[in-house]
Coordinates of C-alpha atoms and ligand atoms in Angstrom, one line a residue:
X121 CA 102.4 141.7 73.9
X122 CA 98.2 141.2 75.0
X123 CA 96.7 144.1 75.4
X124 CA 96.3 143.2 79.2
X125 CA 100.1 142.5 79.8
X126 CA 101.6 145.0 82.6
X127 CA 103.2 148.1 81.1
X128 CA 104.5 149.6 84.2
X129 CA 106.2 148.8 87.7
X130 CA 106.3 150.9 90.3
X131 CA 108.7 149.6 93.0
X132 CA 108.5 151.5 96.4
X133 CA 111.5 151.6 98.2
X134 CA 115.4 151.6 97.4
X135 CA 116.8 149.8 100.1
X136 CA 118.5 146.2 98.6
X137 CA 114.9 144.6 98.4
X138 CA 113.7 147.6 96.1
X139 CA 117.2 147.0 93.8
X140 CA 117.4 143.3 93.6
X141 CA 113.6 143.4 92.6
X142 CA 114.5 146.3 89.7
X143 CA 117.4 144.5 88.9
X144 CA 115.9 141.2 88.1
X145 CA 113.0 142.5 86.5
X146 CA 115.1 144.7 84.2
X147 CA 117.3 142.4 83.4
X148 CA 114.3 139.1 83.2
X149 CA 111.2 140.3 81.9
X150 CA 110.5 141.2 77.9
X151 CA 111.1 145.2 78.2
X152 CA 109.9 146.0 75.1
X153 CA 106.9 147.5 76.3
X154 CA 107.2 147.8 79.8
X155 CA 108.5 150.6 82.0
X156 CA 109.9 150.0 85.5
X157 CA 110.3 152.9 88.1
X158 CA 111.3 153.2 91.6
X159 CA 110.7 155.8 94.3
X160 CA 112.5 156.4 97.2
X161 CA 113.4 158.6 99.7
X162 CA 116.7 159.7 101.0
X163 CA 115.0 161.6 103.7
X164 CA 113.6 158.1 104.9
X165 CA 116.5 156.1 104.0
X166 CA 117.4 152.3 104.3
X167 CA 117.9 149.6 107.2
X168 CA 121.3 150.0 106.5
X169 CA 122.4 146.6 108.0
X170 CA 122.1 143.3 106.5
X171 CA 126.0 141.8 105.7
X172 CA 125.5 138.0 105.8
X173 CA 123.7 135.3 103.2
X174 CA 123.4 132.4 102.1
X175 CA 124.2 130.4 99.1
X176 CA 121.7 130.8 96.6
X177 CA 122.6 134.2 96.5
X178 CA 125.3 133.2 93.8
X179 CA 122.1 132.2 91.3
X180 CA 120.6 135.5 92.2
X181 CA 123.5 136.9 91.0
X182 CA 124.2 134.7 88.2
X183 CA 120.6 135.2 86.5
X184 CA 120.9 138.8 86.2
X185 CA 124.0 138.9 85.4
X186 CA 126.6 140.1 87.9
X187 CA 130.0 139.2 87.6
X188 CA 130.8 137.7 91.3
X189 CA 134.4 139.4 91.5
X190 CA 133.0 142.7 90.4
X191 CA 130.3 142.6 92.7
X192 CA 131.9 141.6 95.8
X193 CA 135.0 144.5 95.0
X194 CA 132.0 147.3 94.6
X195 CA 130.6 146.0 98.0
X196 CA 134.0 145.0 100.0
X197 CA 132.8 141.6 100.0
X198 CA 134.2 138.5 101.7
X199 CA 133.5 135.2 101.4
X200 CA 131.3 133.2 103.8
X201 CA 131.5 129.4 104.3
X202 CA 129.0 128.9 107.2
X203 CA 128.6 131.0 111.1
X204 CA 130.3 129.4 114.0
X205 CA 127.8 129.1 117.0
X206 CA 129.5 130.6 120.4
X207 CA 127.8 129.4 123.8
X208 CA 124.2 128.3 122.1
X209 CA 123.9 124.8 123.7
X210 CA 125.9 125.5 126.5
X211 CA 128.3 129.1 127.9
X212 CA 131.8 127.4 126.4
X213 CA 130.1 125.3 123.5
X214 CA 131.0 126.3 120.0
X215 CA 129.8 124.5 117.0
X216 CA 129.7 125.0 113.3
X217 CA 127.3 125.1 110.9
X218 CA 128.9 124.7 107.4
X219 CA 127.1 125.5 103.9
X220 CA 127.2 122.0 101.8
X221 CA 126.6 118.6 102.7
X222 CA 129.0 116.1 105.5
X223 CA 131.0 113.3 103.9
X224 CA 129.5 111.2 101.3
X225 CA 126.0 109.2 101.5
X226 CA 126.8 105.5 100.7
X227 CA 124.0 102.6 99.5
X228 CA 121.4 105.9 99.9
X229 CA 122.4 106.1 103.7
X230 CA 123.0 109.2 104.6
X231 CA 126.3 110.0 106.2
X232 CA 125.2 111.3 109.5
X233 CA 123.8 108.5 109.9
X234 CA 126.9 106.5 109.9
X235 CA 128.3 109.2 112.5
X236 CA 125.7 109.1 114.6
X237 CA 126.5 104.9 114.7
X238 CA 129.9 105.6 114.9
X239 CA 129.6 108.4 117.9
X240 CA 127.9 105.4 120.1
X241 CA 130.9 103.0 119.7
X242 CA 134.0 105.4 120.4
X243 CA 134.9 109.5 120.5
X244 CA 134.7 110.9 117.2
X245 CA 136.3 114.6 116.3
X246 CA 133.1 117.6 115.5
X247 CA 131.2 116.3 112.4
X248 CA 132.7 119.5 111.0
X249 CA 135.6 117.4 110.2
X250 CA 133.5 116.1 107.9
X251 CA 132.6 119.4 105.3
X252 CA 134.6 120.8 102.8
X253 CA 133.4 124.5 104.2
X254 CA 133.7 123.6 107.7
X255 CA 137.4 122.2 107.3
X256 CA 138.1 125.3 104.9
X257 CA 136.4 128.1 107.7
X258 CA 138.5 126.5 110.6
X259 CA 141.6 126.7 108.3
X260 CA 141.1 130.3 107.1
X261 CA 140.8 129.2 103.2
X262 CA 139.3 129.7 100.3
X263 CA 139.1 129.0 96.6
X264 CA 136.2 128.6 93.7
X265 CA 135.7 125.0 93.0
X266 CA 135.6 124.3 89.2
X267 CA 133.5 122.6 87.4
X268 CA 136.0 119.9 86.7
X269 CA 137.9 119.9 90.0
X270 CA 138.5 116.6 92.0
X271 CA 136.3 115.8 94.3
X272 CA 135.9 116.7 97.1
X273 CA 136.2 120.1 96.7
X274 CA 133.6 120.2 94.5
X275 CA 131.1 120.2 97.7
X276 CA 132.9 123.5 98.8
X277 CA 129.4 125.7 99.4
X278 CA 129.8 129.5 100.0
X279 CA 128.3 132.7 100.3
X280 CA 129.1 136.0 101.1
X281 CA 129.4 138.9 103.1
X282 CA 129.1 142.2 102.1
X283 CA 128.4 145.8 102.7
X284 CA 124.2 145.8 101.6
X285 CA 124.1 149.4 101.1
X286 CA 126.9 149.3 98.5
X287 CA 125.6 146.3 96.9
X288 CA 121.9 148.2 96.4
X289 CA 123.7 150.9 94.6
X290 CA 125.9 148.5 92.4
X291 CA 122.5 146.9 91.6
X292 CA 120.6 150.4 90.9
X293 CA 123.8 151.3 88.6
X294 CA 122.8 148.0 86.7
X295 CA 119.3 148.6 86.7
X296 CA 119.6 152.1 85.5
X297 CA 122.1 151.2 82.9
X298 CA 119.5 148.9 81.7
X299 CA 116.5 151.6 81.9
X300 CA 115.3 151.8 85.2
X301 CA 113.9 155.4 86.2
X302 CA 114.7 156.6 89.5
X303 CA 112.4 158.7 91.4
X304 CA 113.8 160.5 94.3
X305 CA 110.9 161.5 96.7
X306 CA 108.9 160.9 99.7
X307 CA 105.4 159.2 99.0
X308 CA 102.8 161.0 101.3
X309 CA 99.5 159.5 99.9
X310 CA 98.4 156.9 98.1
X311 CA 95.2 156.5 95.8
X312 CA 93.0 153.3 94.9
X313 CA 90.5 153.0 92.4
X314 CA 86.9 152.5 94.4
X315 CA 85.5 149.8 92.6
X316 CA 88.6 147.5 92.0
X317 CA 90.5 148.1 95.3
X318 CA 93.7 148.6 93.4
X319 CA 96.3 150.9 93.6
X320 CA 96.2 153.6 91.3
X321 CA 98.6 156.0 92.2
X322 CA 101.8 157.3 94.5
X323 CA 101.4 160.8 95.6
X324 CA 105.0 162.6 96.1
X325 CA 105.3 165.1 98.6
X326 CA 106.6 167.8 96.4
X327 CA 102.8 167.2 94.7
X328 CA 103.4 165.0 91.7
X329 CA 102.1 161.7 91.4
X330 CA 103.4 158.1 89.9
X331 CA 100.4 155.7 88.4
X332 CA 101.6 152.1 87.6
X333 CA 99.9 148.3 86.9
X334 CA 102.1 146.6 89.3
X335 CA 103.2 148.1 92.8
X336 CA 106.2 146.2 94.4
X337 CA 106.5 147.5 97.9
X338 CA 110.3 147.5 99.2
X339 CA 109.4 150.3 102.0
X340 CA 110.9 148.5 104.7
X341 CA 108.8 147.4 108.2
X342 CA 106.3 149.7 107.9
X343 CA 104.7 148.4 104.5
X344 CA 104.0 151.6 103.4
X345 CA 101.6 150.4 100.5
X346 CA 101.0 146.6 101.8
X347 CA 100.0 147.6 105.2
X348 CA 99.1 150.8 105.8
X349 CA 96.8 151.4 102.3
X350 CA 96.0 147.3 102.3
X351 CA 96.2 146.5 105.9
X352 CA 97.4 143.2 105.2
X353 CA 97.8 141.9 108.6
X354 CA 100.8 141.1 110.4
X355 CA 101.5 137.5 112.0
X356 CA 103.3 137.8 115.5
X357 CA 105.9 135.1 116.1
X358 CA 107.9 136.9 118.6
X359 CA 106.1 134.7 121.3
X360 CA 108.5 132.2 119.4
X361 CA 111.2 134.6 118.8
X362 CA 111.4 136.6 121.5
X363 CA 114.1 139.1 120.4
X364 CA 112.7 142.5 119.1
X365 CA 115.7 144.5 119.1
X366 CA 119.5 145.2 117.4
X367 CA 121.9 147.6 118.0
X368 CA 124.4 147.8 115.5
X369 CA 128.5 148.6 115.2
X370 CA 130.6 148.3 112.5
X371 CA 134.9 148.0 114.0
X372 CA 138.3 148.0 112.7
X373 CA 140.0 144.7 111.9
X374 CA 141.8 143.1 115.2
X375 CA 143.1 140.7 112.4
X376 CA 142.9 139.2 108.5
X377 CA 139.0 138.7 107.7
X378 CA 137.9 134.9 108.1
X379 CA 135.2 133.1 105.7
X380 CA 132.8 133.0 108.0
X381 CA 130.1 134.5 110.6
X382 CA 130.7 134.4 114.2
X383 CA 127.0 133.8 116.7
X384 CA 127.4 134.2 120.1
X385 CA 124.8 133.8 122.4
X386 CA 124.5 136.6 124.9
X387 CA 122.7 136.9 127.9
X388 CA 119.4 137.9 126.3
X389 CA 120.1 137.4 122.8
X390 CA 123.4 137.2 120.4
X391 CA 126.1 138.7 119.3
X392 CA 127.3 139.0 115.0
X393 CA 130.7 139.2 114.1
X394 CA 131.0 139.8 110.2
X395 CA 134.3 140.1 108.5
X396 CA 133.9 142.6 105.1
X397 CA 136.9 143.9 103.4
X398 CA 137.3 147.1 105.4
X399 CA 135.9 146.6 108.6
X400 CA 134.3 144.2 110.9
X401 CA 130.0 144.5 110.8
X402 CA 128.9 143.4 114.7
X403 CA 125.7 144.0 116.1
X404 CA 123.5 142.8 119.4
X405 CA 120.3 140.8 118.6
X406 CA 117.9 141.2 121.9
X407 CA 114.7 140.8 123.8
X408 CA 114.1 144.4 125.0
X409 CA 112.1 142.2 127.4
X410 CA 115.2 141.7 129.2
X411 CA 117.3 144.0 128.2
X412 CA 117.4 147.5 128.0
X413 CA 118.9 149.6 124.7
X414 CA 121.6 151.0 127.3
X415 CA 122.8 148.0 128.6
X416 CA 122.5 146.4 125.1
X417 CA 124.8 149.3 123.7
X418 CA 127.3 148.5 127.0
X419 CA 127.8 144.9 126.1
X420 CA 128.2 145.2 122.7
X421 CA 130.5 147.4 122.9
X422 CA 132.4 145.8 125.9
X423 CA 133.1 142.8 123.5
X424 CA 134.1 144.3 120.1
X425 CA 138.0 143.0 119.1
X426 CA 138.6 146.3 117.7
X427 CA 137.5 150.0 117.9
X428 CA 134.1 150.6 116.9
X429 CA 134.2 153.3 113.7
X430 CA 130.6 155.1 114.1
X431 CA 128.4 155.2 116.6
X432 CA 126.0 152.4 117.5
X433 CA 122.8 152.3 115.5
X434 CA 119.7 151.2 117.3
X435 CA 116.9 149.0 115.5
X436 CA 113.5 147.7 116.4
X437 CA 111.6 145.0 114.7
X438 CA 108.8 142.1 115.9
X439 CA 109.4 138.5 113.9
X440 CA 106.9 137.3 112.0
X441 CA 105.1 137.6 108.2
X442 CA 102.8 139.4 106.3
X443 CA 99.5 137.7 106.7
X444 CA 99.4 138.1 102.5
X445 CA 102.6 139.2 100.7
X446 CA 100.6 139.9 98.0
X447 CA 97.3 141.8 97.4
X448 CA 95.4 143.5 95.2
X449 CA 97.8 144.6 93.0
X450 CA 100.5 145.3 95.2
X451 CA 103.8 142.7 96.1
X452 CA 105.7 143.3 99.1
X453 CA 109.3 142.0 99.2
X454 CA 112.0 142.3 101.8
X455 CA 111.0 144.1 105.3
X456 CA 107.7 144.7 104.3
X457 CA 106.7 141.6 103.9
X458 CA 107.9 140.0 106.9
X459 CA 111.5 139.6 109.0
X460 CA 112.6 136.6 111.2
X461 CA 115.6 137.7 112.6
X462 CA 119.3 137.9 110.8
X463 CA 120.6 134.8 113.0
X464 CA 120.8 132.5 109.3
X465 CA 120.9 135.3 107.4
X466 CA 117.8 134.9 105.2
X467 CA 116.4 138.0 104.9
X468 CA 118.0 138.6 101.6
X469 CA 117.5 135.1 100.4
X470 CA 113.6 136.1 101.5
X471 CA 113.7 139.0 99.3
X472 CA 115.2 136.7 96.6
X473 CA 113.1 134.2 97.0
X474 CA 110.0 136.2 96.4
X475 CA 111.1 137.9 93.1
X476 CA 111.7 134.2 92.0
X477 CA 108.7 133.2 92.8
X478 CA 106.8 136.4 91.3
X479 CA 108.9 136.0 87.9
X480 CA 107.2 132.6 88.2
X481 CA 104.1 133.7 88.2
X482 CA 103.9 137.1 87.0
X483 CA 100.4 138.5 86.9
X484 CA 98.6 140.3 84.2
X485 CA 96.4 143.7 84.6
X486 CA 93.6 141.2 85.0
X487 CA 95.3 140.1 87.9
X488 CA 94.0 136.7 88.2
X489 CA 93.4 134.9 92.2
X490 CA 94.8 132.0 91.4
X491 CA 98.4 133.5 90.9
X492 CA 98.5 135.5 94.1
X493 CA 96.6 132.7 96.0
X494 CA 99.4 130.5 94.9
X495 CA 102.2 133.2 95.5
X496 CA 101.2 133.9 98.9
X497 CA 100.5 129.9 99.9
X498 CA 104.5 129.5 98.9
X499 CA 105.9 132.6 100.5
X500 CA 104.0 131.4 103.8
X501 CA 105.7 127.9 103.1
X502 CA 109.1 129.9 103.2
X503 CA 109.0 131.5 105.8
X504 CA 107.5 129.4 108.2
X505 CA 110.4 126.9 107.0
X506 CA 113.3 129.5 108.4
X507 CA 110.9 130.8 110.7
X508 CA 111.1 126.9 112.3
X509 CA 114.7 126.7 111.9
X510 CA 115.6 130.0 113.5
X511 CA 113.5 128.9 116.4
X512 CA 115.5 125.5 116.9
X513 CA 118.5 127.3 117.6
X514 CA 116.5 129.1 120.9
X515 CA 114.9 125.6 121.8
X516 CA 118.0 123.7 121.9
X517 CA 119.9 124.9 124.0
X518 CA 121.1 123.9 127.7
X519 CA 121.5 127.2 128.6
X520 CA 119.8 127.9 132.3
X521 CA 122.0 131.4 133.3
X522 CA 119.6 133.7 132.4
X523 CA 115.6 134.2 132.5
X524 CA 115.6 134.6 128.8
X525 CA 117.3 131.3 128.0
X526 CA 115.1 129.5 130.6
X527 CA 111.9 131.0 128.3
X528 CA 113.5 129.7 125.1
X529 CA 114.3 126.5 126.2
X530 CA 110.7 125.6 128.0
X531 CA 108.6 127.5 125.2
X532 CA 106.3 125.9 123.0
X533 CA 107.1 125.2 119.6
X534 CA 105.2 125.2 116.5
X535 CA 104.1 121.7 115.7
X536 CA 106.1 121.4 112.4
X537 CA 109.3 122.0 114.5
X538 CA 107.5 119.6 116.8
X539 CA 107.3 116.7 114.8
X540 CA 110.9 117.4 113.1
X541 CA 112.1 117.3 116.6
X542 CA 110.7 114.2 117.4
X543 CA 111.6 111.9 114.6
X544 CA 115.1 113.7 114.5
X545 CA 115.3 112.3 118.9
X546 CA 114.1 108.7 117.7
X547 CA 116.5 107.6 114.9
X548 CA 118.3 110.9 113.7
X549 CA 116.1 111.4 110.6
X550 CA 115.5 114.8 108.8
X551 CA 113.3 115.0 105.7
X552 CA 113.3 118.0 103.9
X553 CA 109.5 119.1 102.8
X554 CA 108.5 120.4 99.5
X555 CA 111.2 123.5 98.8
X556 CA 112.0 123.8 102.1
X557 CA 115.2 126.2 102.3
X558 CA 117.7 124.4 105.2
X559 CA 118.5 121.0 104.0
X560 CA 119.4 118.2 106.3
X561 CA 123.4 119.1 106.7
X562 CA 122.1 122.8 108.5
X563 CA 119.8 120.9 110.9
X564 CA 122.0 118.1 111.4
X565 CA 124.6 120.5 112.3
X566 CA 122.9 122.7 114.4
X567 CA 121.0 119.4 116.5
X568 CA 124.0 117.8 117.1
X569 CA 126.1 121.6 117.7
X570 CA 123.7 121.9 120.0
X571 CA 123.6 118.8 122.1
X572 CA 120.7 116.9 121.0
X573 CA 122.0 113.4 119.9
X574 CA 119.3 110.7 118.6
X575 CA 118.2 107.8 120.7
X576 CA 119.3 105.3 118.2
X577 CA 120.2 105.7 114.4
X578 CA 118.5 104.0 110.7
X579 CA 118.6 100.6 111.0
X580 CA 120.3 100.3 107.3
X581 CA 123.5 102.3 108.8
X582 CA 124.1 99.6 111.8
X583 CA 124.7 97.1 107.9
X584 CA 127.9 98.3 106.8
X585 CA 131.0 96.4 108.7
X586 CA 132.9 97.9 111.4
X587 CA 136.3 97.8 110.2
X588 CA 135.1 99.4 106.4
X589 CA 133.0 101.8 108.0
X590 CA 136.1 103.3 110.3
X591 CA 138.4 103.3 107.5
X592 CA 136.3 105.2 105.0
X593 CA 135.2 107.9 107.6
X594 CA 139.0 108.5 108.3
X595 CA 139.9 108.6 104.4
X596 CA 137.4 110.8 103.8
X597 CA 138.1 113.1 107.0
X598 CA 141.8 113.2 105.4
X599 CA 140.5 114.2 102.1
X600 CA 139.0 116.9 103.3
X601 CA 142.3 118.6 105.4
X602 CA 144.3 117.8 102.7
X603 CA 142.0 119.9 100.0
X604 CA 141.7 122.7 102.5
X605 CA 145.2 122.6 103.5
X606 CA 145.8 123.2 99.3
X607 CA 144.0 126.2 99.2
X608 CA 145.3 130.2 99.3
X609 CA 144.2 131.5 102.6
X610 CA 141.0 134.2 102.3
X611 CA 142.4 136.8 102.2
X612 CA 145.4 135.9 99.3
X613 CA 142.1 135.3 97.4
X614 CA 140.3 137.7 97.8
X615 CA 143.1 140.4 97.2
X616 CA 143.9 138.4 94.0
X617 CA 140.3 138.3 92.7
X618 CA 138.0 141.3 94.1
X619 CA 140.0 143.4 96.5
X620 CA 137.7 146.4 96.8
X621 CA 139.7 149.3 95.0
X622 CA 140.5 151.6 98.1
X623 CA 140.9 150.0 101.8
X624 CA 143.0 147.2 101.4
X625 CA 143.2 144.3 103.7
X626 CA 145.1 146.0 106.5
X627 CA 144.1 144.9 110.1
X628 CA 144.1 147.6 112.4
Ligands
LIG144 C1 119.4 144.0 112.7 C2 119.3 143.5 111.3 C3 120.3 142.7 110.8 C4 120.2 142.2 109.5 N1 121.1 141.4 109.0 C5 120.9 140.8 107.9 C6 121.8 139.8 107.3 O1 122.9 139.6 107.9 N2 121.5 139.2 106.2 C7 120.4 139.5 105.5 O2 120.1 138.8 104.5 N3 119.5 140.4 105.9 C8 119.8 141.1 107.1 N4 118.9 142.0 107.5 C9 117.8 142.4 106.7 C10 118.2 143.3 105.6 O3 118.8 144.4 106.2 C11 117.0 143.7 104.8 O4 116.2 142.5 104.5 C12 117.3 144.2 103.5 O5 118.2 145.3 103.7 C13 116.1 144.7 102.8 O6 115.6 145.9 103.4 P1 114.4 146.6 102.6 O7 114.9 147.0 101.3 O8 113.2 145.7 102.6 O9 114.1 147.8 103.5 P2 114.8 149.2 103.8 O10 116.3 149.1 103.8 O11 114.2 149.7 105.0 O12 114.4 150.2 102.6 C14 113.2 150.8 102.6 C15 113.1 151.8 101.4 O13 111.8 152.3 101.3 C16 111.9 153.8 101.2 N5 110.7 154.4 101.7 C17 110.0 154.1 102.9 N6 109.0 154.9 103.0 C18 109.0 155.7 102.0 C19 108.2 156.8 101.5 N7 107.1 157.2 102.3 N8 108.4 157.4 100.4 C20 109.5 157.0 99.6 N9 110.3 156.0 99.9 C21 110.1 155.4 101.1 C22 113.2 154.1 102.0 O14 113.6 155.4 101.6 C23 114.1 153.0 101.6 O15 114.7 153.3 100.3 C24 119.0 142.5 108.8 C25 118.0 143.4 109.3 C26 118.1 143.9 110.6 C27 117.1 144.7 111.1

């Protein structure tokens, strides 16, 4: 080990962006002479919501170590194959956006392409029909694909859902099983070193203090280190995404849970409907510009399938980024550096993303610019990708019921959603830039879920003969019903493979 390596981490905050960033570093960097701490306070406690991600999760998970059936049983987990949109492009629209790809690409054509041909010439069923998820979700199914199964269960893609708060503790009894110290406390103050502008030092407010090389700060929206010692800066997209405010729910089951997340669009916002072992998460995404907290409350409540258990929990946020996730010596991860709202749920992935991405380039105490100027260009990249794709879901829509729909659908949008918008209208093209998160499946699914159908499609896709072309799409549509239709239903496999130990899958 140089004699400039870091020998300590202090990460601030134990909410699930303060645990996955303990557990990955414990379990990923050489510990032989480093010491990793966290400080939290139960005083301040967590967000407390956060149920749905995304794929990549399962790497996450599989780098550090965490056996999938274990983890989803400690955090009465389900899994997720994609969220059904409810009234987006239109009240009495409902659409699906599936994780994995649609059909099969053929002579480097890629299948939407040969839908999109094949929706001018006659009426074609959802392109849903057409994903191994999407056929599995509508059918209530799952399984694992193997690494040898036929295909085309192999393009099966799923995530999960799961209670956050329990998976933070499963990951702090990793990380203190593999020599994380945790510091229960509430930071009151916090020092920097004059000449450097580096942090130095946590003040506790029972008077002791925590030094450390590297400060992560997990403290949630207020960016307790990155903000208000740094003053980072804050970019404001909620002119863009106008909703600023959750209230939260969590129900009893009105039935067995399905493998997916439901969307649907309210008034002045959207609805969540995520199925966990035990209970059923929902919450009310809104524009308090529209809508007040009360009435909020009142129509979430008015349109739960089953009786709430707690008492609603309110929540207030305003989309956008930290103007630098990293500075000085100080990484923020999770809230603290940023939030675009839970409608693909990407905060986690965020969170994810950014230890990945500080693994990659994981600073020294010399703390050299070109690593954090690097950092900070590719965590802007991220989340101005999702931050795009979130906002597509607002612009597309045909909605004209309410004033906060008529807003989203006239609103500017930022010129990269712009120009993906444009060649997407022309000829139904979508290229994916540099590590963008949302490949061309999600877009394609939410464009045409949501009513926007190219002019034309790639001239290579008009090649392929008519009577070929019809068959294969109907073989392959088969193939996919068939595979579903083979599989245990979700909640056989889950109680098979990681029922959660008490609370068994009993609907209400
Ligand atoms: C309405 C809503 C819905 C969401 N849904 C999803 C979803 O479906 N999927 C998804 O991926 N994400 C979702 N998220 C985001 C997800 O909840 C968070 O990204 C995730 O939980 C990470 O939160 P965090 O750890 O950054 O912050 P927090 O949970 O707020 O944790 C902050 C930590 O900092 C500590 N702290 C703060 N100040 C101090 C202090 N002075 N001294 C000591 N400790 C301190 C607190 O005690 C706490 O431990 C949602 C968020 C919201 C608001």
């Amino acid at each position: 080990m140089n004699d400039h390596a870091i020998r300590r981490i202090l990460i601030v905050g134990g909410g699930t962006a303060g645990w996955m960033a303990a557990a990955a570093f414990s379990s990923l960097l050489d510990r032989r002479d480093l010491e990793i701490l966290l400080v939290e306070s139960d005083e301040i406690g967590t967000v407390g919501v956060g149920e749905a991600t995304i794929p990549p999760l399962q790497a996450f998970n599989h780098m550090i170590g965490v056996d999938e059936d274990e983890f989803l049983a400690a955090s009465q987990g389900t899994f997720k194959l994609g969220i059904e949109f409810v009234d987006w492009g239109a009240t009495g629209e409902r659409y699906f956006h599936p994780f994995g790809p649609h059909g099969q690409d053929y002579r480097g054509v890629q299948f939407h392409q040969f839908y999109l041909r094949e929706l001018k010439r006659r009426p074609l069923p959802d392109i849903r029909e057409w994903s191994m998820s999407g056929v599995a979700a509508e059918l209530g199914r799952f399984t694992r694909p193997a690494l040898n199964s036929p295909m085309p269960l192999p393009q099966l893609s799923y995530a999960f859902h799961f209670d956050a708060g329990l998976y933070g503790q499963f990951l702090r009894r990793q990380s203190e099983a593999r020599g994380v110290k945790r510091i229960e406390g509430k930071i009151v103050d916090v020092t920097l070193d004059g000449e450097s502008g580096h942090l130095r030092s946590v003040k506790l407010a029972d008077g002791g203090s925590v030094d450390g090389d590297l400060f992560i700060d997990c403290s949630g929206f207020r960016g307790l280190l990155i903000e208000e010692k740094l003053g980072a800066g804050y970019e404001d997209w909620s002119h863009w995404l106008p909703c600023d405010r959750a209230v939260a729910v969590p129900s009893r089951f009105a039935r067995p849970p399905e493998p997916f997340t439901r969307s649907t669009a309210r008034a002045a916002g959207w609805q969540w409907r995520i199925p966990l072992q035990h209970r059923m998460g929902n919450g009310l995404v809104y524009s308090s510009a529209y809508l007040s907290p009360e009435q909020a409350e009142e129509l979430l409540l008015a349109n739960l399938e089953a009786e709430a258990l707690a008492p609603p929990r309110h929540l207030s946020f305003t989309a956008g980024r930290r103007r630098v996730a990293w500075s000085a010596n100080v990484v923020s991860l999770g809230l603290s550096s940023g939030f675009v709202e839970p409608l693909e749920s990407t905060s986690i992935h965020l969170v994810q993303s950014g230890i990945a991405k500080l693994l990659a380039l994981f600073p020294d105490k010399r703390f050299n610019p070109v690593e954090r100027d690097e950092y900070n260009r590719q965590m802007q990249d991220v989340f101005e990708d999702v931050r795009d794709f979130i906002i597509l879901h607002y612009k597309a829509t045909r909605r004209d019921d309410s004033d906060f729909w008529n807003y989203c659908r006239n609103m500017e949008v930022p010129d990269s959603l712009a120009a993906k918008l444009d060649l997407w209208r022309a000829k139904g093209r979508i290229f994916r830039q540099g590590c963008e998160l949302f490949a061309t499946p999600s877009w394609v699914a939410v464009l045409l879920g949501q009513g926007v159908v190219p002019e034309e499609q790639e001239p290579a896709a008009n090649a392929m003969d008519s009577e070929l072309m019809t068959n294969a799409m109907e073989q392959m549509r088969l193939s996919y019903r068939r595979t579903a239709e083979q599989m245990p239903s979700h909640a056989e496999f889950i109680t098979k493979n990681c029922a959660a130990k008490t609370d068994p899958l009993v609907p209400a």
